[in-house]
Coordinates of C-alpha atoms and ligand atoms in Angstrom, one line a residue:
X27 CA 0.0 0.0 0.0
X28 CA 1.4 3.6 -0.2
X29 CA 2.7 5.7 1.8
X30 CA 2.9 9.5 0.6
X31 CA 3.9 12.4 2.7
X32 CA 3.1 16.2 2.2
X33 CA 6.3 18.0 1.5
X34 CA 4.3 21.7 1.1
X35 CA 0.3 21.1 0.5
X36 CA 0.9 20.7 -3.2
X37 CA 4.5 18.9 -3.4
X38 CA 4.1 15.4 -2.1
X39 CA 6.5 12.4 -1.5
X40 CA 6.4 9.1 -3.4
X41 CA 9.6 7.6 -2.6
X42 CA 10.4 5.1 -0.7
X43 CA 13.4 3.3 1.4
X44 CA 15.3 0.2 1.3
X45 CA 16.1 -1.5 4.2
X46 CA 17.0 -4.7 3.4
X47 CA 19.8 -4.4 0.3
X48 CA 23.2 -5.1 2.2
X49 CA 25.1 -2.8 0.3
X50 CA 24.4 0.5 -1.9
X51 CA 26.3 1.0 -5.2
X52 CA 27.3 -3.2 -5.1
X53 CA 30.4 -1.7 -2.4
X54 CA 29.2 0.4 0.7
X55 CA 27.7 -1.2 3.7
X56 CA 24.2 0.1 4.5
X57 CA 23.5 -1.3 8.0
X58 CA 20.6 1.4 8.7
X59 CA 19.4 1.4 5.1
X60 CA 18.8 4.4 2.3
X61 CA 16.0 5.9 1.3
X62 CA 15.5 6.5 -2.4
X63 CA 13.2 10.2 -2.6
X64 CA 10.8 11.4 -5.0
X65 CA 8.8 14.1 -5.0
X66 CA 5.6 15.0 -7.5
X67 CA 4.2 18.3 -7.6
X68 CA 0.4 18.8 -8.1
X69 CA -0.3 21.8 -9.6
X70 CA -1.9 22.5 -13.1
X71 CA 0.3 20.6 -14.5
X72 CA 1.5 17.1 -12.8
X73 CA 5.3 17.0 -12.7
X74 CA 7.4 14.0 -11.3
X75 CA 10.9 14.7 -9.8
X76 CA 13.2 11.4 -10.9
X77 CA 12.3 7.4 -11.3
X78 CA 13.4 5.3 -8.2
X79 CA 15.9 2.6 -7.4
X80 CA 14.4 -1.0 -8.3
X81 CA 14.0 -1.9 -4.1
X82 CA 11.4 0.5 -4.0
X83 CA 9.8 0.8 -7.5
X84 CA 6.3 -1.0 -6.2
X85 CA 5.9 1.7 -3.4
X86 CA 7.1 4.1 -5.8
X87 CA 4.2 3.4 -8.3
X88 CA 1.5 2.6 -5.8
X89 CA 2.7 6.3 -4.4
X90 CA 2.3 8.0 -8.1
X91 CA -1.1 6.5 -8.3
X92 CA -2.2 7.7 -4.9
X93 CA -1.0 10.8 -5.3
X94 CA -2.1 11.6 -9.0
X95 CA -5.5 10.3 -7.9
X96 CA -6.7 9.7 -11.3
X97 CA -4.7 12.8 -12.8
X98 CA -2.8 12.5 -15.8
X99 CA 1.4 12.6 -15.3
X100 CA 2.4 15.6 -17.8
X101 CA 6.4 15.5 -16.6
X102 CA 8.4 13.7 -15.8
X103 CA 11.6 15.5 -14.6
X104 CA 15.3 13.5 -15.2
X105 CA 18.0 14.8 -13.1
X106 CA 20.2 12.0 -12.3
X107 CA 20.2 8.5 -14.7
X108 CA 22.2 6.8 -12.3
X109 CA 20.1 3.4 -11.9
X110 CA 19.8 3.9 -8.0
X111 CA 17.2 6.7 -9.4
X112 CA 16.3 5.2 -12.8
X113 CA 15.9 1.6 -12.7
X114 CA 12.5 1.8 -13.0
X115 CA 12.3 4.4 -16.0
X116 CA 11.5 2.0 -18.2
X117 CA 8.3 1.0 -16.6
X118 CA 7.5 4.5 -16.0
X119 CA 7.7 5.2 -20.1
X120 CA 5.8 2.7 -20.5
X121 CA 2.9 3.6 -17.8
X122 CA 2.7 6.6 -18.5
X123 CA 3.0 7.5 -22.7
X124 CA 1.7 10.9 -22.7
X125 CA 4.8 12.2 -19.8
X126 CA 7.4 14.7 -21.8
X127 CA 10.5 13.7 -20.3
X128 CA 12.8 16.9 -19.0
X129 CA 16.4 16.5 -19.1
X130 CA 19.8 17.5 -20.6
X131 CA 20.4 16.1 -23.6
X132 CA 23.1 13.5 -21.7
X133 CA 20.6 12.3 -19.8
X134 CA 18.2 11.1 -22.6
X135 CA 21.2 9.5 -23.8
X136 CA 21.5 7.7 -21.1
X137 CA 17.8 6.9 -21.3
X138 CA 18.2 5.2 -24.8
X139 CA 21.0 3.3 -22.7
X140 CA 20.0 2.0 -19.9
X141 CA 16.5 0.9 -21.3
X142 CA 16.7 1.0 -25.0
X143 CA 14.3 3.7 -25.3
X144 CA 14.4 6.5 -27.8
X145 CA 12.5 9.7 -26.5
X146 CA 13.6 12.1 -28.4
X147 CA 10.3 12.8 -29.4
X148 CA 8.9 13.5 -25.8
X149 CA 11.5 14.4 -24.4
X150 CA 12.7 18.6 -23.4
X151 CA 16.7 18.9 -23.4
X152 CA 17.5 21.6 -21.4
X153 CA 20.5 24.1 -20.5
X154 CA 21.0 26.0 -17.6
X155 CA 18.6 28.4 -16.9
X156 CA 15.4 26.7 -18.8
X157 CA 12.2 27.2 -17.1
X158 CA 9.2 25.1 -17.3
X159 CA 5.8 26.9 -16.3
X160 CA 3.6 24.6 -14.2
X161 CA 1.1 26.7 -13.2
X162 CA 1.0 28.3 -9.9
X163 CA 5.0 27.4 -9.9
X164 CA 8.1 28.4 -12.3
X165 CA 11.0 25.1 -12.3
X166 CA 13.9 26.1 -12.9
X167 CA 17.1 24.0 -14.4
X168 CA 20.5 24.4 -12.9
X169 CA 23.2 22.3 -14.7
X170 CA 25.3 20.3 -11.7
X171 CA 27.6 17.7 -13.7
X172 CA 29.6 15.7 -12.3
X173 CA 27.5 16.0 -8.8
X174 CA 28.0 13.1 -9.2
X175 CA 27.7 11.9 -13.0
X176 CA 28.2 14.0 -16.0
X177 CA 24.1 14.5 -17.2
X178 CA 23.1 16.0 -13.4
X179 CA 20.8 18.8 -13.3
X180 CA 19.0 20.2 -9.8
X181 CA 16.1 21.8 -10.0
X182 CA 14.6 25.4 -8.3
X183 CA 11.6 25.7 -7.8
X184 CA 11.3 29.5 -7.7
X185 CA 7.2 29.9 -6.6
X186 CA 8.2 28.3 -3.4
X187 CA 11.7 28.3 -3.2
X188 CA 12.5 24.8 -3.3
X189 CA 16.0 23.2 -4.6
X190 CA 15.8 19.3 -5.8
X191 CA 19.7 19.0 -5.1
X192 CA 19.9 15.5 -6.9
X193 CA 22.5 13.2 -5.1
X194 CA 23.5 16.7 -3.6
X195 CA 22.7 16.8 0.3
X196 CA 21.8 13.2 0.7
X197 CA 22.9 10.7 3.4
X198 CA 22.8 7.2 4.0
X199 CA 19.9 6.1 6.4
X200 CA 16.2 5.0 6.1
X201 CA 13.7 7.9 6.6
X202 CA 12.0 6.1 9.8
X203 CA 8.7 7.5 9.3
X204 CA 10.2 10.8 9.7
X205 CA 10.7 13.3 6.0
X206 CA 12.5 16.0 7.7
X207 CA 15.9 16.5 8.7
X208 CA 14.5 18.8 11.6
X209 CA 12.1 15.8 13.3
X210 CA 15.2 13.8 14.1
X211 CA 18.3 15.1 16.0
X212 CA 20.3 15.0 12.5
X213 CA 24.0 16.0 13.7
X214 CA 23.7 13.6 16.5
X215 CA 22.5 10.9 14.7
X216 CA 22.8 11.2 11.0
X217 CA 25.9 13.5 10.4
X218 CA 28.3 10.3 10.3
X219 CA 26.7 8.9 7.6
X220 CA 25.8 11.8 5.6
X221 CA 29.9 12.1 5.8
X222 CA 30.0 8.6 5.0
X223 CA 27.9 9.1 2.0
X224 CA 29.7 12.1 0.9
X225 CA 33.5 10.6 1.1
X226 CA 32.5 7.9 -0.9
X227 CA 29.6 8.6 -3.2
X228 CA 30.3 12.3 -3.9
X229 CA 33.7 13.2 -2.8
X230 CA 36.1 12.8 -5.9
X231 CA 33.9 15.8 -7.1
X232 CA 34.7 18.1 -4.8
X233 CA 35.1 20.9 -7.5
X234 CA 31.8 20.4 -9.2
X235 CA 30.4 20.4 -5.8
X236 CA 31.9 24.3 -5.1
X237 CA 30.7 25.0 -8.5
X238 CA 26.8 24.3 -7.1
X239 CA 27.0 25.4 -4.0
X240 CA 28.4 29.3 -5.2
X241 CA 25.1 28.5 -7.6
X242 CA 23.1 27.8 -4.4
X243 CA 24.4 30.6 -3.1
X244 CA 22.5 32.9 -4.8
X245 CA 19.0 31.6 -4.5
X246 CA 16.5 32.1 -1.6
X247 CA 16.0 28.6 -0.4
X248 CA 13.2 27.3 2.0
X249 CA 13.9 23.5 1.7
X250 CA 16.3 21.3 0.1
X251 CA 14.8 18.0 -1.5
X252 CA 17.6 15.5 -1.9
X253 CA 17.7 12.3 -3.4
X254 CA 18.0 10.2 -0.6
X255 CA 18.1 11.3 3.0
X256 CA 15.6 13.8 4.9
X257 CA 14.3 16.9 3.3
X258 CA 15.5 20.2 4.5
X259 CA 13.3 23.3 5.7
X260 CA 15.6 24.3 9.3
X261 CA 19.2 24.9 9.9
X262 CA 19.9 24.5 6.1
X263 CA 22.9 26.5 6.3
X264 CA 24.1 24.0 8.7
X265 CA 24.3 20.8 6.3
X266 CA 25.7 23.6 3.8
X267 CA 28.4 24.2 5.5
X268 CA 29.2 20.5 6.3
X269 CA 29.2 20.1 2.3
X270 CA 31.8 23.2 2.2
X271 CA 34.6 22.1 4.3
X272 CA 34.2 18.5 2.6
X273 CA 33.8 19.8 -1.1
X274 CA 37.3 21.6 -0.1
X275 CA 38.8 18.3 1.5
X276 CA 39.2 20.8 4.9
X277 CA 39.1 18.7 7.8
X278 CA 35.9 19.4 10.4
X279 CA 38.0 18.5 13.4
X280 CA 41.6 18.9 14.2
X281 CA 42.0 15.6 15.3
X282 CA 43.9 12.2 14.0
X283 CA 42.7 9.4 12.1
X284 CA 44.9 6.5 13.0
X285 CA 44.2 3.7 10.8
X286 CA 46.4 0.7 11.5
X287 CA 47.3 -2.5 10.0
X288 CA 48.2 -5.0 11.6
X289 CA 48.8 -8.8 11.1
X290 CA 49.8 -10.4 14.1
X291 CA 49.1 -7.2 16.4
X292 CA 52.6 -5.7 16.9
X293 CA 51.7 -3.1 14.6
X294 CA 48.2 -2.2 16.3
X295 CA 50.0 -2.3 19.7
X296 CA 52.4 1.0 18.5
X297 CA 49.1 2.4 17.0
X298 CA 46.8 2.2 20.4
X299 CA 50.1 3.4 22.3
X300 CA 50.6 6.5 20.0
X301 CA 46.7 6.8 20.4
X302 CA 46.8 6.4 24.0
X303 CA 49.5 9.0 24.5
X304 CA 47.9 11.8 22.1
X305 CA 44.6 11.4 23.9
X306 CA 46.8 12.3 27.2
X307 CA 48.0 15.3 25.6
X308 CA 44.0 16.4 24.4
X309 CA 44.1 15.2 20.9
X310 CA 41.3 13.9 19.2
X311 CA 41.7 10.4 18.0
X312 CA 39.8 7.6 16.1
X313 CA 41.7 4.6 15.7
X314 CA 40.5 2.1 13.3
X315 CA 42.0 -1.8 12.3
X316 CA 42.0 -1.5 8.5
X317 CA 41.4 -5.4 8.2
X318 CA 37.9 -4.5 10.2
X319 CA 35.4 -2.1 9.6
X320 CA 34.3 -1.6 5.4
X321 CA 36.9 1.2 4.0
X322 CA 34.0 3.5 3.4
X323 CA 34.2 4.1 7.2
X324 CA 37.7 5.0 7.6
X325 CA 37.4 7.3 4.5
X326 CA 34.4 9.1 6.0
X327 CA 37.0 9.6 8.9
X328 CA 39.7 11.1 6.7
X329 CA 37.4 13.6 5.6
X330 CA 37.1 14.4 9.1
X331 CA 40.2 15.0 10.7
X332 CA 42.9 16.6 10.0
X333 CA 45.6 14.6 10.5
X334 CA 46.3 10.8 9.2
X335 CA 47.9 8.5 11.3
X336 CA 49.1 5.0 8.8
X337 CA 50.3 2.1 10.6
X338 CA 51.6 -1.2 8.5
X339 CA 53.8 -3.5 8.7
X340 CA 56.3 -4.4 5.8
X341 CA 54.3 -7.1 3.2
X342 CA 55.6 -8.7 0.0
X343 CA 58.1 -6.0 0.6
X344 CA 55.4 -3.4 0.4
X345 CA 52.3 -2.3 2.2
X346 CA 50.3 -4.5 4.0
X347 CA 47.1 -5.1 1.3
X348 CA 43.7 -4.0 3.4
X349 CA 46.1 -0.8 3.5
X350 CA 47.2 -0.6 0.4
X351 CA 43.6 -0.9 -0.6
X352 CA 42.4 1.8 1.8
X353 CA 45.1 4.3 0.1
X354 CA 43.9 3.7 -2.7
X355 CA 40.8 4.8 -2.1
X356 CA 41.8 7.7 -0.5
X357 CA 43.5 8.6 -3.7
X358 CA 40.5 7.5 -5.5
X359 CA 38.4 10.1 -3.9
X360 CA 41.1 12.9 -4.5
X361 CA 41.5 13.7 -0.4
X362 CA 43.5 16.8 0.0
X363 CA 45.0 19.0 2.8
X364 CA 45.9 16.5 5.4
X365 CA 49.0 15.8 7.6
X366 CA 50.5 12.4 7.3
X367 CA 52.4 10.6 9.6
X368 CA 53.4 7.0 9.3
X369 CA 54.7 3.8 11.5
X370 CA 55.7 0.7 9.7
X371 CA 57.1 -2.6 10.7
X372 CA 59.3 -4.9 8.7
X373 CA 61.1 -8.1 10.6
X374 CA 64.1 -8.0 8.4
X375 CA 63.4 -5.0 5.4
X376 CA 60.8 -2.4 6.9
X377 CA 59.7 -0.1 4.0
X378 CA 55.8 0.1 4.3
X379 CA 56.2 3.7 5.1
X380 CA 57.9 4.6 1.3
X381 CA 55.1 2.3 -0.3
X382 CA 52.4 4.2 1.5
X383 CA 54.2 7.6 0.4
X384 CA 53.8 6.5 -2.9
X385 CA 50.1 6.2 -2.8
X386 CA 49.2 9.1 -1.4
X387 CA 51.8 12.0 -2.8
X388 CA 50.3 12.9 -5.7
X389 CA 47.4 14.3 -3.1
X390 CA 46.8 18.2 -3.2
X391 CA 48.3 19.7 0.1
X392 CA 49.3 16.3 1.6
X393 CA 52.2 16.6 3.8
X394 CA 54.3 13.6 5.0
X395 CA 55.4 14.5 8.3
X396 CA 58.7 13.5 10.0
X397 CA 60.1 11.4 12.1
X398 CA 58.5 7.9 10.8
X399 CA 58.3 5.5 14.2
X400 CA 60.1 2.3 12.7
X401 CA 59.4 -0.7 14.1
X402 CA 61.5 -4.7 13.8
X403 CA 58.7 -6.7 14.7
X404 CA 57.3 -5.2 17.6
X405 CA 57.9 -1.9 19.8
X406 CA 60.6 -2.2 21.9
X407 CA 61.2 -1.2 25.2
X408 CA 64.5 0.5 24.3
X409 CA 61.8 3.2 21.9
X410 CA 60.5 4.8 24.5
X411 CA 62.4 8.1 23.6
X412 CA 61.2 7.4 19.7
X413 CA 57.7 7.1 20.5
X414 CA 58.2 10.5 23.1
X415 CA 59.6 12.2 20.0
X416 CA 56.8 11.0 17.5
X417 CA 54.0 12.1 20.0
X418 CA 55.7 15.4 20.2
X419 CA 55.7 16.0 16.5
X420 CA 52.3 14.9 16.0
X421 CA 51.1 17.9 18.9
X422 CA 53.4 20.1 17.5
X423 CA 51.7 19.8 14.1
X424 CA 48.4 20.3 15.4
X425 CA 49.5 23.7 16.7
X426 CA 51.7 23.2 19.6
X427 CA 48.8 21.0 22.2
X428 CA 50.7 20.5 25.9
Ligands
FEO506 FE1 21.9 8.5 -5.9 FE2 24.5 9.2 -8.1 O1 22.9 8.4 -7.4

């Protein structure tokens, strides 16, 4: 059966969420779900914002047809062909004939590809700036590429000053009954994996990112409809300027990520000493096992803090591999401005430190700090004047802490 919400009295929600895929995108863990959002406007003209992702296409339609009650669909608006929002486009062609289709012209492209439909003939390409009259309300199109595919457009709604941000502004989480970022204590609760979601779906784009939000920035905005995650209508400025700092890969928190590897635990034993002796001198640590938690989590930490901590021992004469595939994520996702500092191990050769080096230094703004804590095998007593010296540097490149 459906279940539609009332965005404004004529903007209504038809989406739905998935609680029950294991992972989104085929790679990140979604433990508490992800809701997939659309929205339909009901004024003299019907207009659909987006298709949905195939876990919720039956809601989706059921919500259409409740919503509509027995009105024609005139639009149906395309800002994102990614299939997490188009799977069921296909079906929706198909059901309803008489739709025009609005979309840039790489988006019915990718319309023809993904389902082998041509329409060209009901389709309206737009550019930035095209309007389409509704009624009561004026949409307007805003090109976003690469937020996060190349054919992304948002849309403004300028009668009531709403922004459809596409994948813009979204977070990872099923909407538990609640639509609203402002019914749930979001930057208690949510902010981690609306990071989360950001490092890894959004955050090799941080520049295309900038480029919408200066767009944003000049529009009188009441609520921000995203793709997935709550709608906005309070403290939008808030989530805005989460999405600043990340789009410009600056940290939120002086702080450390220490990510360690560790085979047989010598490693992760310097690691949770190092962490135990920053956190006496005040500094902010998270200290993750790379072979543990899914990398997206550890990335959604680097875009946190400001300083990386990499522990790994020496492997096939490189970096241990759950590192080595970690780094290369962080390179993936184009992570800037952070201060590196490294401990590797090696029994007879350590050199995990260079390998790790060699991932990352082609990062904007990454600096690899000095000393490197070596280790043969495990800490030894003998270090304790190594480790004293390693801590120090660490404080003294977060500004000097006691
Ligand atoms: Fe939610 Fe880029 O798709």
């Amino acid at each position: 059966m459906y279940c539609v919400k009332n965005v404004t009295p004529d903007l209504y929600y038809v989406g739905g969420s998935d609680r029950r895929s294991p992972l989104f995108e085929a790679a990140h863990p979604i433990p508490h779900g992800v809701s997939y959002n659309n929205y339909l406007l009901m004024d003299e003209k019907t207009v659909l914002m987006d298709t949905a992702d195939r876990s919720v296409a039956e809601l989706f339609f059921e919500n259409i047809a409740r919503a509509l009650n027995g009105r024609e669909l005139n639009y149906i608006v395309v800002q994102h062909m990614e299939p997490d929002h188009s799977a069921s486009m296909g079906h929706a062609l198909r059901l309803y004939p008489d739709a025009r289709i609005i979309c840039t012209a790489k988006a019915a492209a990718m319309i023809k590809q993904f389902t082998g439909i041509d329409v060209s003939a009901r389709a309206r390409l737009v550019k930035e700036g095209d309007t389409l009259e509704t009624g009561r309300h004026t949409l307007r199109f805003i090109m976003a590429p690469m937020v996060h595919w190349p054919e992304v457009m948002v849309t403004y709604d300028e009668t009531d000053h709403t922004l459809f941000s596409a994948d813009a502004f979204g977070h990872f989480g099923a909407l538990d009954g609640a639509l609203f970022a402002d019914e749930v204590d979001f930057f208690r609760d949510y902010l981690d994996e609306a990071r989360r979601y950001y490092a890894n779906i959004v955050g090799k784009y941080g520049t295309p990112v900038q480029g919408l939000l200066k767009k944003a920035a000049g529009l009188e905005i009441a609520r921000v409809c995203p793709l997935h995650g709550f709608v906005w209508r309070r403290d939008i400025g808030k989530i805005v300027a989460k999405y600043d700092l990340w789009s410009k890969y600056q940290p939120e928190e002086q702080g450390v990520l220490i990510a360690s590897a560790s085979v047989y635990g010598n490693t992760a034993n310097a690691a949770g000493i190092v962490a135990a002796r920053l956190r006496d001198r005040g500094i902010q640590c998270a200290l993750y096992d790379v072979s543990v938690p899914d990398p997206s989590y550890i990335l959604s930490e680097a875009f946190k803090y400001s300083h990386l901590l990499l522990a790994s021992p020496t492997y096939n004469n490189g970096v241990f591999v759950k590192m080595e595939n970690l780094l290369h994520d962080m390179a993936a996702h184009t992570l800037a401005n952070r201060t590196v500092f490294m401990i590797q191990n090696g029994s007879w050769a350590p050199n995990s430190a260079a390998g790790m080096k060699a991932i990352l230094e082609g990062l904007k703004g990454f600096t690899f700090a000095e000393p490197v804590l070596t280790l043969k095998s495990a800490l030894a007593a003998g270090q304790a004047d190594e480790v004293d010296a390693f801590v120090n540097a660490i404080c003294e490149s977060m500004g000097g802490n006691a």
